[in-house]
CSV table of C-alpha atoms in Angstrom, one decimal:
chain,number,residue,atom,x,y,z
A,120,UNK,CA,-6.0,62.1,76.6
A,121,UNK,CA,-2.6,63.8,76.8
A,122,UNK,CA,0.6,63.0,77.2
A,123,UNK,CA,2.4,64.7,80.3
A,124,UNK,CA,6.6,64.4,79.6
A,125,UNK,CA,8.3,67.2,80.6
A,126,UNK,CA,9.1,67.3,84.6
A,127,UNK,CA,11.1,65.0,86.3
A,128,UNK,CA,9.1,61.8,88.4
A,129,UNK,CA,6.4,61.2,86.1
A,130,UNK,CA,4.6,63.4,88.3
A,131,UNK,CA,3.2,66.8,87.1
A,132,UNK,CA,0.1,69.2,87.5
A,133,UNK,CA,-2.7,69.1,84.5
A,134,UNK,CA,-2.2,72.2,82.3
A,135,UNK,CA,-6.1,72.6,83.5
A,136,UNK,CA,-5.4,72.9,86.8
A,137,UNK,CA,-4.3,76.3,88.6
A,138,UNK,CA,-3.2,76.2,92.0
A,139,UNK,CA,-4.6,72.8,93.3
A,140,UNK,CA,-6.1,74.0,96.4
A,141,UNK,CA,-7.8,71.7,98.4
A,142,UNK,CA,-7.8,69.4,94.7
A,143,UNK,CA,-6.4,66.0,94.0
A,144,UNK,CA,-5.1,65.0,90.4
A,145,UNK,CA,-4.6,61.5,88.7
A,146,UNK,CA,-2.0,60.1,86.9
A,147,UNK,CA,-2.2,57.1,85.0
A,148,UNK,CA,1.8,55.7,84.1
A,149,UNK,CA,2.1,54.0,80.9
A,150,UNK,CA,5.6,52.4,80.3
A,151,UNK,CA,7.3,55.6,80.0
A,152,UNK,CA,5.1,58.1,80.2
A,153,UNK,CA,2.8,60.1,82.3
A,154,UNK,CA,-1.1,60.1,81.3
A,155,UNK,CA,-3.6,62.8,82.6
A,156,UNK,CA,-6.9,61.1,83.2
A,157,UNK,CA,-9.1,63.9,83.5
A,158,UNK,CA,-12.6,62.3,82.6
A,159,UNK,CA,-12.0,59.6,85.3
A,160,UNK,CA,-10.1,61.9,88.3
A,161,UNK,CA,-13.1,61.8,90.0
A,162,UNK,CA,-13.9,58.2,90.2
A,163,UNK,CA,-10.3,57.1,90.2
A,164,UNK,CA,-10.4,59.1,93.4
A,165,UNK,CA,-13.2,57.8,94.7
A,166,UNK,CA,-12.0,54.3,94.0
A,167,UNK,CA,-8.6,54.5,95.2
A,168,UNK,CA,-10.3,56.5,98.2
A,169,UNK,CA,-13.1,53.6,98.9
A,170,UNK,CA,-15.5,54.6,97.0
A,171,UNK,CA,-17.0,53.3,93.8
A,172,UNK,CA,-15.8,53.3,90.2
A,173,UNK,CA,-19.0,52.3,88.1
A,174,UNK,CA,-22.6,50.7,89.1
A,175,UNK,CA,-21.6,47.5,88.4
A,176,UNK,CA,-19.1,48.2,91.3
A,177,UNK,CA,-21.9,49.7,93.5
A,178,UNK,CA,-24.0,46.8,93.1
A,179,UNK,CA,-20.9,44.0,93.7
A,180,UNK,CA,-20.2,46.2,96.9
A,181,UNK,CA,-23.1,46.5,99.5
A,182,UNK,CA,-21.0,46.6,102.8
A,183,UNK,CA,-17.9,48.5,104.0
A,184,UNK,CA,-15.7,49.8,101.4
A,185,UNK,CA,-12.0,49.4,102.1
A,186,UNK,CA,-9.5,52.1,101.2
A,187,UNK,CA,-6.6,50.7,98.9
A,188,UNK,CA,-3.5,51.4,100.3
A,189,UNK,CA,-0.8,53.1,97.9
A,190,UNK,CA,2.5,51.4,96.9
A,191,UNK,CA,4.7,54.4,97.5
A,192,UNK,CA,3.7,58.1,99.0
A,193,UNK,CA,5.4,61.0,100.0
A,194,UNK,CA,4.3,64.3,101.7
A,195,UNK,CA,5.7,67.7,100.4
A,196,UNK,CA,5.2,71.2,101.5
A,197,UNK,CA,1.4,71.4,101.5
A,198,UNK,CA,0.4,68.1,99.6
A,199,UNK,CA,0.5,65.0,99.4
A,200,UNK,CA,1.9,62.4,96.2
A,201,UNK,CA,0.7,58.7,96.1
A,202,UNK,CA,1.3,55.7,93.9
A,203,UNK,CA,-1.6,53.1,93.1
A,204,UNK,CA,0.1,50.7,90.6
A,205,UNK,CA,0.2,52.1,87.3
A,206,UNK,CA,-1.6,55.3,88.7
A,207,UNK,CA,-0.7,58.7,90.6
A,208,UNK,CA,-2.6,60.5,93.1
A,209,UNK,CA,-1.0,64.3,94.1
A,210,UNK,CA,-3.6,65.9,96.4
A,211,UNK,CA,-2.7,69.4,98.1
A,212,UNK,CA,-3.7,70.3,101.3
A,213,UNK,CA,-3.2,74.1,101.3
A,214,UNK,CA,-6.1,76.4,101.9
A,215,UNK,CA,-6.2,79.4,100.0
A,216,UNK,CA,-5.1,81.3,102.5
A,217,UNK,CA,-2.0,79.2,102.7
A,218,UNK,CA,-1.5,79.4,99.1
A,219,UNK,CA,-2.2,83.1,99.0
A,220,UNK,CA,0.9,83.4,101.8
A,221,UNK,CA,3.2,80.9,99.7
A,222,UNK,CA,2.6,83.0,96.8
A,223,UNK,CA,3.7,86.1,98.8
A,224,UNK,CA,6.5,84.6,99.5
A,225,UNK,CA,7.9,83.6,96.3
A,226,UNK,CA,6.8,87.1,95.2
A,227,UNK,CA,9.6,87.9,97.7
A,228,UNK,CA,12.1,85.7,96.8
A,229,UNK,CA,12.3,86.1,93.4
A,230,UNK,CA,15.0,88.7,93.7
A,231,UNK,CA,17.2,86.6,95.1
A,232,UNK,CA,16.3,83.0,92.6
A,233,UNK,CA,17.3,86.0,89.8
A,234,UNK,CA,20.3,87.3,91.5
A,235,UNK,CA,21.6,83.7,92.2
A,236,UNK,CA,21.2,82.4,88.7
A,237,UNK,CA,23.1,85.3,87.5
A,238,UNK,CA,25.8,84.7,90.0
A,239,UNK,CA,26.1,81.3,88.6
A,240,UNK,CA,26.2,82.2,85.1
A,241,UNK,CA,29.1,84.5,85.7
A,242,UNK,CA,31.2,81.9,87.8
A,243,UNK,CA,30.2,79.5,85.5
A,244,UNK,CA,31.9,82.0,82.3
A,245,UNK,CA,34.8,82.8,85.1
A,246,UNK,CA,35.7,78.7,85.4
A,247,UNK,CA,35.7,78.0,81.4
A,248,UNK,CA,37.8,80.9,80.6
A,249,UNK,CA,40.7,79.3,82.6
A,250,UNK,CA,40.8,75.7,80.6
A,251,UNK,CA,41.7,75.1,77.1
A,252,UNK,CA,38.5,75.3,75.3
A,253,UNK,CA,39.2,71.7,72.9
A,254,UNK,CA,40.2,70.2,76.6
A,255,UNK,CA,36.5,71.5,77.4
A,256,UNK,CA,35.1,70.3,74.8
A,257,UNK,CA,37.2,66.8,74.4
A,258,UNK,CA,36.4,66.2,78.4
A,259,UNK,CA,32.5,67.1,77.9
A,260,UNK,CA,32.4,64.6,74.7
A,261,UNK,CA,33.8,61.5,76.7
A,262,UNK,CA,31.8,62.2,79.5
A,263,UNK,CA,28.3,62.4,77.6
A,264,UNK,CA,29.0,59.4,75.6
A,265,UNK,CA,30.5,57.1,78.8
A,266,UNK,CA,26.5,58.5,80.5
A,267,UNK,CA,25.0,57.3,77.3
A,268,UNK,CA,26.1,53.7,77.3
A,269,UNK,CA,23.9,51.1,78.0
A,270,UNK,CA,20.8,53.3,77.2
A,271,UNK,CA,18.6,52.4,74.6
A,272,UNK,CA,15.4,54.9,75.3
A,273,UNK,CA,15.6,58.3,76.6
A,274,UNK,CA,13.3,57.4,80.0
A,275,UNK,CA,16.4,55.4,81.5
A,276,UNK,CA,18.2,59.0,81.8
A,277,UNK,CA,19.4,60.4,84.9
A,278,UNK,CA,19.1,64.2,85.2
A,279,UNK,CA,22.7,63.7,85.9
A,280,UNK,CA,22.9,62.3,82.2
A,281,UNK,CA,21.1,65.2,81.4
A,282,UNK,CA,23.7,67.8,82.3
A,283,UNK,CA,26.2,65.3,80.7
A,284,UNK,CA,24.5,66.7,77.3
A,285,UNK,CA,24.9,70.1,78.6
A,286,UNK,CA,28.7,69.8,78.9
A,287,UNK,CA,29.2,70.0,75.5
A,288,UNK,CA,26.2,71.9,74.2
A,289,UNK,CA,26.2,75.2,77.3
A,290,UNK,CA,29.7,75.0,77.8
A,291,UNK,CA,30.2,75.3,74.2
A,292,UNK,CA,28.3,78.3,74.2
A,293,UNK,CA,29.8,79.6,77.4
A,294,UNK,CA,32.9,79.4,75.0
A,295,UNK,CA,32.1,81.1,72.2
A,296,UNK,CA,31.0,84.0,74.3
A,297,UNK,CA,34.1,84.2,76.8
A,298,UNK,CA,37.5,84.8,75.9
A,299,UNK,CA,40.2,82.9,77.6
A,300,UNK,CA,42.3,84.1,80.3
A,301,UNK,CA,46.1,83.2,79.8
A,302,UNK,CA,47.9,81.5,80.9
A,303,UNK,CA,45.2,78.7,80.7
A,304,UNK,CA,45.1,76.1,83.7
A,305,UNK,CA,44.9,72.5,83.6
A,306,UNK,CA,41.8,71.0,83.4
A,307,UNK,CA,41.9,68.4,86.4
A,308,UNK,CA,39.4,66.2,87.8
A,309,UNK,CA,38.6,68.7,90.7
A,310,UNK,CA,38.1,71.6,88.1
A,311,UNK,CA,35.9,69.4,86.2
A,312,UNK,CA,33.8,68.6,88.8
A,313,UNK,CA,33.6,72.0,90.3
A,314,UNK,CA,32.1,73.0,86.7
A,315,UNK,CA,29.6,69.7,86.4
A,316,UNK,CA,28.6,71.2,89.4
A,317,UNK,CA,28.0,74.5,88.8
A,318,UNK,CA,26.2,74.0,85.6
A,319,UNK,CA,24.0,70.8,87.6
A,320,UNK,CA,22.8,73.5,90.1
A,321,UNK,CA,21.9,76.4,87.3
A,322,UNK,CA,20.2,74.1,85.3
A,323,UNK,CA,18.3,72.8,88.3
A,324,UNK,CA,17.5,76.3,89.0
A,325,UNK,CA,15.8,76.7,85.5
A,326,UNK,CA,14.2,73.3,85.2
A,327,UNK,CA,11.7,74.4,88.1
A,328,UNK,CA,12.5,77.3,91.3
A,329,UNK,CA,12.8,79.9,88.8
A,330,UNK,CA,9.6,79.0,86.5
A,331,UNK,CA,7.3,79.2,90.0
A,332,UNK,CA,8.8,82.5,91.5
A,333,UNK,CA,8.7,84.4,88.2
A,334,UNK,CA,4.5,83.0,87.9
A,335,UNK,CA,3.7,83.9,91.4
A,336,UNK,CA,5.4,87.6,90.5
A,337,UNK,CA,3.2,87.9,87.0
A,338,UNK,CA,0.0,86.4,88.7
A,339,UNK,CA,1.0,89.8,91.6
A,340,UNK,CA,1.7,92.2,89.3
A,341,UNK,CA,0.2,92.0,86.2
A,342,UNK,CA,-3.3,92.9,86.4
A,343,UNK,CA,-4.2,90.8,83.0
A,344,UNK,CA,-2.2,88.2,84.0
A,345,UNK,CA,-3.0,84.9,81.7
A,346,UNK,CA,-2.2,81.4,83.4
A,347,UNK,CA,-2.8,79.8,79.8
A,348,UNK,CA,-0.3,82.1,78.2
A,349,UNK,CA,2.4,82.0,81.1
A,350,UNK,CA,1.3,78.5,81.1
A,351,UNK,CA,2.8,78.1,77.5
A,352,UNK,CA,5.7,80.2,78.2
A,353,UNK,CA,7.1,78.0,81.2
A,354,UNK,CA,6.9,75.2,78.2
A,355,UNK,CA,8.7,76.7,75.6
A,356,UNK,CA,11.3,77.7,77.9
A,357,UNK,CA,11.3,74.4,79.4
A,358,UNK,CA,11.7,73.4,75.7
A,359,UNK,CA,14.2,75.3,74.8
A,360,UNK,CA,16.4,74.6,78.0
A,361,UNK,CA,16.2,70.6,78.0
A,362,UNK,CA,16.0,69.7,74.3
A,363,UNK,CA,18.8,70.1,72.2
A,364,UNK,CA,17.7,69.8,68.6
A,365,UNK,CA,14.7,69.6,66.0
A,366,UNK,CA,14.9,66.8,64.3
A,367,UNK,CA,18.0,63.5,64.3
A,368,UNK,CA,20.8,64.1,62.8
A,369,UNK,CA,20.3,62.4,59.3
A,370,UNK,CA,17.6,64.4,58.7
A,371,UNK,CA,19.4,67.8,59.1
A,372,UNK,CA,21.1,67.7,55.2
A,373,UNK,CA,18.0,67.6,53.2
A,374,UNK,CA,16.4,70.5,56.1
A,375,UNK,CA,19.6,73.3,55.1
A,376,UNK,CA,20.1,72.1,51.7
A,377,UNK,CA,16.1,73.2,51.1
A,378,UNK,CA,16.3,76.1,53.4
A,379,UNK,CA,19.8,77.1,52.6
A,380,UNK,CA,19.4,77.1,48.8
A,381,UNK,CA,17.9,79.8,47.5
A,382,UNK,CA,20.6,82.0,49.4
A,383,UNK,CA,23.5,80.8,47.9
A,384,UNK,CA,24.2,83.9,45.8
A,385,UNK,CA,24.5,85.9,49.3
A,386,UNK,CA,26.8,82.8,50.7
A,387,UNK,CA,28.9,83.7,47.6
A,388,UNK,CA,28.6,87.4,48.1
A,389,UNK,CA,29.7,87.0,52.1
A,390,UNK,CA,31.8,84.0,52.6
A,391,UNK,CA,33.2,83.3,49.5
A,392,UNK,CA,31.9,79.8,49.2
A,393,UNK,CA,28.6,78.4,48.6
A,394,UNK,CA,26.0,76.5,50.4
A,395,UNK,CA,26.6,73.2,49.3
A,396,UNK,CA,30.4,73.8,50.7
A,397,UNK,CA,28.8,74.9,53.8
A,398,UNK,CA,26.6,72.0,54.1
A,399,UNK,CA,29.9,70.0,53.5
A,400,UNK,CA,31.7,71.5,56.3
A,401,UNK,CA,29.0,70.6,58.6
A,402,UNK,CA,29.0,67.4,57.3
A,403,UNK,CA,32.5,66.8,58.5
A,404,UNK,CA,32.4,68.3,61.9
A,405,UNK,CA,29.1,65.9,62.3
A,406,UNK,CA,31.2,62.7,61.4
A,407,UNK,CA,34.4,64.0,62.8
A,408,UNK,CA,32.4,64.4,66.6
A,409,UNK,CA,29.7,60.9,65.5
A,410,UNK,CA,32.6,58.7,63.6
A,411,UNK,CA,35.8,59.8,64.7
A,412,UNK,CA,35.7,58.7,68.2
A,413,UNK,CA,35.0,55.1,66.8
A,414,UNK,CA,37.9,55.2,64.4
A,415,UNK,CA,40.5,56.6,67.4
A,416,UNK,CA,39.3,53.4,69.3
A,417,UNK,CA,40.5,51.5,66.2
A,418,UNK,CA,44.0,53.5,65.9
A,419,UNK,CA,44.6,53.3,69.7
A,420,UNK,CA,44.2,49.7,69.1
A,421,UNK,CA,46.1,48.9,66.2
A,422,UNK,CA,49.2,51.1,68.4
A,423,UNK,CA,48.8,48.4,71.1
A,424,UNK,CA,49.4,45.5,69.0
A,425,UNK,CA,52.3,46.8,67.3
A,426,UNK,CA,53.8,47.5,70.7
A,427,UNK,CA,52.6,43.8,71.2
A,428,UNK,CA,54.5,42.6,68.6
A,429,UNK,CA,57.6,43.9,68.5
A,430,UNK,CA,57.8,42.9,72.9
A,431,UNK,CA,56.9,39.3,71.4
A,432,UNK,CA,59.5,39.6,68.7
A,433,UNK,CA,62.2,40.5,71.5
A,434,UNK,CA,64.5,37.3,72.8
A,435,UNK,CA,65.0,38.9,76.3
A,436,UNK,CA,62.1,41.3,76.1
A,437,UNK,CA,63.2,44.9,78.7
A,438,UNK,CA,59.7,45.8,79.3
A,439,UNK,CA,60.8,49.5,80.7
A,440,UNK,CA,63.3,50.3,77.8
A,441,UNK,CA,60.4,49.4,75.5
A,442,UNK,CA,58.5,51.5,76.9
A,443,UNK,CA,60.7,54.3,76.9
A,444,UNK,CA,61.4,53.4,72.7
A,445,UNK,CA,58.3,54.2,72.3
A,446,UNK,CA,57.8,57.3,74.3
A,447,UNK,CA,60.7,59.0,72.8
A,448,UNK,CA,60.2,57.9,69.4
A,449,UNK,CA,58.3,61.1,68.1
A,450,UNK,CA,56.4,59.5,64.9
A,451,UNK,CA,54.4,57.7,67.6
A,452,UNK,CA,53.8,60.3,70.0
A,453,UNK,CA,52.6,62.3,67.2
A,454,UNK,CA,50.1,59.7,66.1
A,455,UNK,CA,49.1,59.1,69.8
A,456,UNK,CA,48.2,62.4,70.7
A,457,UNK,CA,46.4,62.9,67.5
A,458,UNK,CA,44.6,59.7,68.5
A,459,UNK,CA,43.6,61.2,72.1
């Protein structure tokens, strides 16, 4: 059997499958994944239709079959998805005709999915090169790891938890590849939100619109168009879009020290250091993004009881002039905006 993970709902076409015309697919739902049951489509169909399942079935049932009725269903454009406990039903209704003329029409549109991705992109580069890129970046952290809490598996994630992720990883990239405009605004809630926003909507345009207009225009215009191949294409994109790494972090040392290591002459010659310093450097920025955020918790902390204690060590305690003390007292500020 295989595993089907990748698009949102747990619900998803077999790779088998072409168009679905006229066709109905099952889905069996186990914890947290999705389970193509090809062998049995036909008579988990027939059973969740009325009909029978095995001959012990036929035999227990000599009268009127009943149709179960579905937990939860929803009609789309053309078809038709249903839930039967721990099992999906998507059935489309489109003729091929009617697929034929859909088909056209994303042929048509494809233009446009292109044009407004592109558009996106270059609003997208236009908002980051207005902020302070470590505001950016220091704003994209906090928000991923606030969407992370509570979550111990990665099926309890939101696609809005999703693009929390790409806050740091795209708009990092977006940085490197955008110089900044001076003078640079601040970054405010509203401008923060008007970027979550516009990177929500391009990556929503990737995860799915643009995948089906560009296979209708390859199916049109390529005469040796191959569904398996553009099939495996959609994936790796998909892939490369949604997941952000190889491997878990701890791994990653031992990975560049053995694929890193036979270069370290050419390190050397290039950059003047060698590739156990490099591996070093990375090691930091890893634990200053993973640890460091733990430890500033800890400072922030230890700041609040000292303020604590000298207010408790005060015999008529001016709750307003302490607080101005300590604003003004620039050892402290110093150690409070290296803290935040």
């Amino acid at each position: 059997m295989e595993t089907e993970r990748e698009l949102p709902n747990h619900v998803r076409r077999s790779r088998n499958s072409n168009n679905l015309i006229g066709t109905a697919r099952i889905y069996e739902v186990s914890g947290s994944d999705v389970v193509t049951t090809d062998r049995r489509s036909a008579q988990l169909y027939e059973a969740l239709r009325g009909g029978q399942m095995t001959k012990k079935t036929r035999k227990r049932r000599k009268g009127k079959r009943k149709a179960i009725r579905p937990d939860d269903s929803f009609e789309f454009a053309g078809g038709t998805i249903a839930r039967y406990g721990r099992l999906i039903l998507m059935e489309s209704h489109r003729t091929p005709e009617q697929q034929q003329e859909m088909e056209s029409h994303w042929v048509e549109i494809y233009p446009r999915v292109v044009s407004e991705i592109n558009d996106r992109v270059s609003r997208i580069r236009q908002l980051i090169s207005q902020y302070d890129p470590l505001e950016l970046l220091k704003r994209g952290f906090w928000a991923m790891s606030a969407s992370m809490r509570g979550k111990m598996s990665e099926h309890e994630y939101s696609f809005e938890d999703v693009i929390m992720a790409r806050m740091v990883d795209y708009v990092q990239a977006v940085i490197v590849s955008t110089p900044p405009v001076e003078p640079l605004a601040e970054l405010t809630d509203e401008s923060w939100q008007r970027l979550y926003d516009e990177v929500k909507e391009l990556y929503q345009s990737l995860s799915l619109p643009f995948h089906i207009v560009n296979s209708a225009r390859l199916k049109a215009t390529q005469p040796d168009y191959d569904h398996d191949y553009d099939s495996f294409c959609v994936q790796a994109q998909m892939h490369a879009t949604v997941v952000r790494g190889l491997r878990y972090p701890a791994h990653d040392w031992e990975f560049l020290e053995d694929f890193l290591g036979p270069h370290d002459d050419e390190f050397r010659k290039l950059f003047a250091i060698s590739v156990s310093q490099f591996i070093e450097g990375l090691r930091g920025i890893h634990h200053s993004l993973a640890r460091d955020s733990i430890g500033a918790f800890g400072d922030m902390l230890e700041e609040h009881q000292k303020a604590m204690r000298q207010l408790d060590a005060m015999k008529d305690p001016d709750l307003p002039a302490l607080m101005e003390e300590l604003r003004q007292d620039p050892q402290r500020r110093q150690r409070m905006q290296s803290i935040v």
